[in-house]
Amino acid sequence: MFGRLHKFLGRRPAERSTEQPPEVRRPVKRAHNLFEAAAAYVSACAEDDQEQIDEASDWVSPEALSFGVSELACRAVIALARERDESPQTVARELLGLPAA
């Protein structure tokens, strides 16, 4: 028994992976990062897609999603401000329908 175990562990990873048939190997599920979750969440909110909102909410913790949405908002306001040649404060207030400061 130890001889087989030693022989198996002594093989290179490429040799080990051929031991299992392809149907037994599970695909590796890639984890979503907080920025992917934030992008999916915000775009789903803009499209009023509750199913996608729920799915994106499950990708990361609520705290991480909140941080990602905040970061996305900051970057969007900065990009719009540069595009419009206005201050970020002016753009943010305009987007929220607030009077100019």
Short mmCIF file of C-alpha atoms in Angstrom, two decimals:
data_model
loop_
_atom_site.label_atom_id
_atom_site.label_comp_id
_atom_site.label_asym_id
_atom_site.label_seq_id
_atom_site.Cartn_x
_atom_site.Cartn_y
_atom_site.Cartn_z
CA MET A 1 0.00 0.00 0.00
CA PHE A 2 2.75 2.48 0.92
CA GLY A 3 4.61 1.56 -2.23
CA ARG A 4 1.66 2.57 -4.41
CA LEU A 5 1.14 5.77 -2.41
CA HIS A 6 4.82 6.66 -2.71
CA LYS A 7 4.74 5.89 -6.43
CA PHE A 8 1.62 8.04 -6.91
CA LEU A 9 2.94 10.99 -4.89
CA GLY A 10 6.29 10.80 -6.61
CA ARG A 11 4.73 11.47 -10.00
CA ARG A 12 4.62 14.88 -11.57
CA PRO A 13 1.26 16.73 -11.44
CA ALA A 14 0.70 16.15 -15.17
CA GLU A 15 1.02 12.40 -14.67
CA ARG A 16 -1.35 12.47 -11.69
CA SER A 17 -4.08 14.35 -13.54
CA THR A 18 -4.35 11.60 -16.15
CA GLU A 19 -5.34 9.11 -13.45
CA GLN A 20 -8.95 10.35 -13.33
CA PRO A 21 -11.20 10.10 -16.36
CA PRO A 22 -12.40 13.48 -17.69
CA GLU A 23 -15.98 12.94 -16.53
CA VAL A 24 -14.80 12.60 -12.91
CA ARG A 25 -12.84 15.87 -12.87
CA ARG A 26 -14.90 18.85 -11.76
CA PRO A 27 -14.56 22.17 -13.52
CA VAL A 28 -12.90 24.82 -11.41
CA LYS A 29 -15.44 27.48 -10.46
CA ARG A 30 -13.81 30.88 -10.59
CA ALA A 31 -14.69 33.20 -7.74
CA HIS A 32 -16.03 36.62 -8.59
CA ASN A 33 -14.21 39.64 -7.29
CA LEU A 34 -15.95 42.60 -5.70
CA PHE A 35 -15.62 44.80 -8.79
CA GLU A 36 -17.28 42.20 -11.01
CA ALA A 37 -20.05 41.89 -8.45
CA ALA A 38 -20.46 45.66 -8.24
CA ALA A 39 -20.58 46.05 -12.02
CA ALA A 40 -23.15 43.28 -12.36
CA TYR A 41 -25.20 44.62 -9.45
CA VAL A 42 -25.30 48.23 -10.66
CA SER A 43 -26.05 47.31 -14.26
CA ALA A 44 -28.82 44.96 -13.07
CA CYS A 45 -30.27 47.76 -10.93
CA ALA A 46 -30.20 50.10 -13.94
CA GLU A 47 -32.09 47.47 -15.97
CA ASP A 48 -34.40 46.58 -13.05
CA ASP A 49 -33.38 42.90 -13.32
CA GLN A 50 -34.14 41.48 -9.87
CA GLU A 51 -32.81 38.01 -10.73
CA GLN A 52 -29.40 39.40 -11.71
CA ILE A 53 -29.41 41.71 -8.68
CA ASP A 54 -29.92 38.71 -6.40
CA GLU A 55 -27.24 36.70 -8.18
CA ALA A 56 -24.64 39.49 -8.01
CA SER A 57 -25.48 40.03 -4.34
CA ASP A 58 -24.51 36.43 -3.62
CA TRP A 59 -21.08 36.70 -5.23
CA VAL A 60 -19.43 38.65 -2.41
CA SER A 61 -20.21 39.78 1.12
CA PRO A 62 -22.57 42.74 1.56
CA GLU A 63 -19.68 44.85 2.83
CA ALA A 64 -17.54 44.05 -0.21
CA LEU A 65 -20.46 44.76 -2.55
CA SER A 66 -21.05 48.11 -0.84
CA PHE A 67 -17.39 49.02 -1.24
CA GLY A 68 -17.43 47.96 -4.91
CA VAL A 69 -20.57 49.97 -5.67
CA SER A 70 -19.07 53.02 -3.93
CA GLU A 71 -15.84 52.66 -5.92
CA LEU A 72 -17.80 52.28 -9.15
CA ALA A 73 -19.82 55.44 -8.34
CA CYS A 74 -16.62 57.41 -7.68
CA ARG A 75 -15.02 56.26 -10.91
CA ALA A 76 -18.19 56.97 -12.91
CA VAL A 77 -18.51 60.51 -11.51
CA ILE A 78 -14.84 61.21 -12.20
CA ALA A 79 -15.14 59.92 -15.77
CA LEU A 80 -18.26 62.01 -16.43
CA ALA A 81 -16.67 65.08 -14.86
CA ARG A 82 -13.63 64.76 -17.12
CA GLU A 83 -15.83 64.15 -20.16
CA ARG A 84 -17.97 67.22 -19.38
CA ASP A 85 -15.05 69.33 -18.14
CA GLU A 86 -16.90 69.96 -14.88
CA SER A 87 -16.11 69.29 -11.24
CA PRO A 88 -17.03 65.89 -9.76
CA GLN A 89 -19.24 67.68 -7.21
CA THR A 90 -21.23 69.41 -9.96
CA VAL A 91 -21.69 66.14 -11.84
CA ALA A 92 -22.68 64.19 -8.72
CA ARG A 93 -25.25 66.79 -7.69
CA GLU A 94 -26.66 66.93 -11.21
CA LEU A 95 -26.96 63.13 -11.39
CA LEU A 96 -28.88 63.12 -8.12
CA GLY A 97 -31.13 66.01 -9.19
CA LEU A 98 -29.80 68.34 -6.52
CA PRO A 99 -29.46 72.10 -7.04
CA ALA A 100 -26.01 73.48 -7.83
CA ALA A 101 -23.98 74.23 -4.72
#
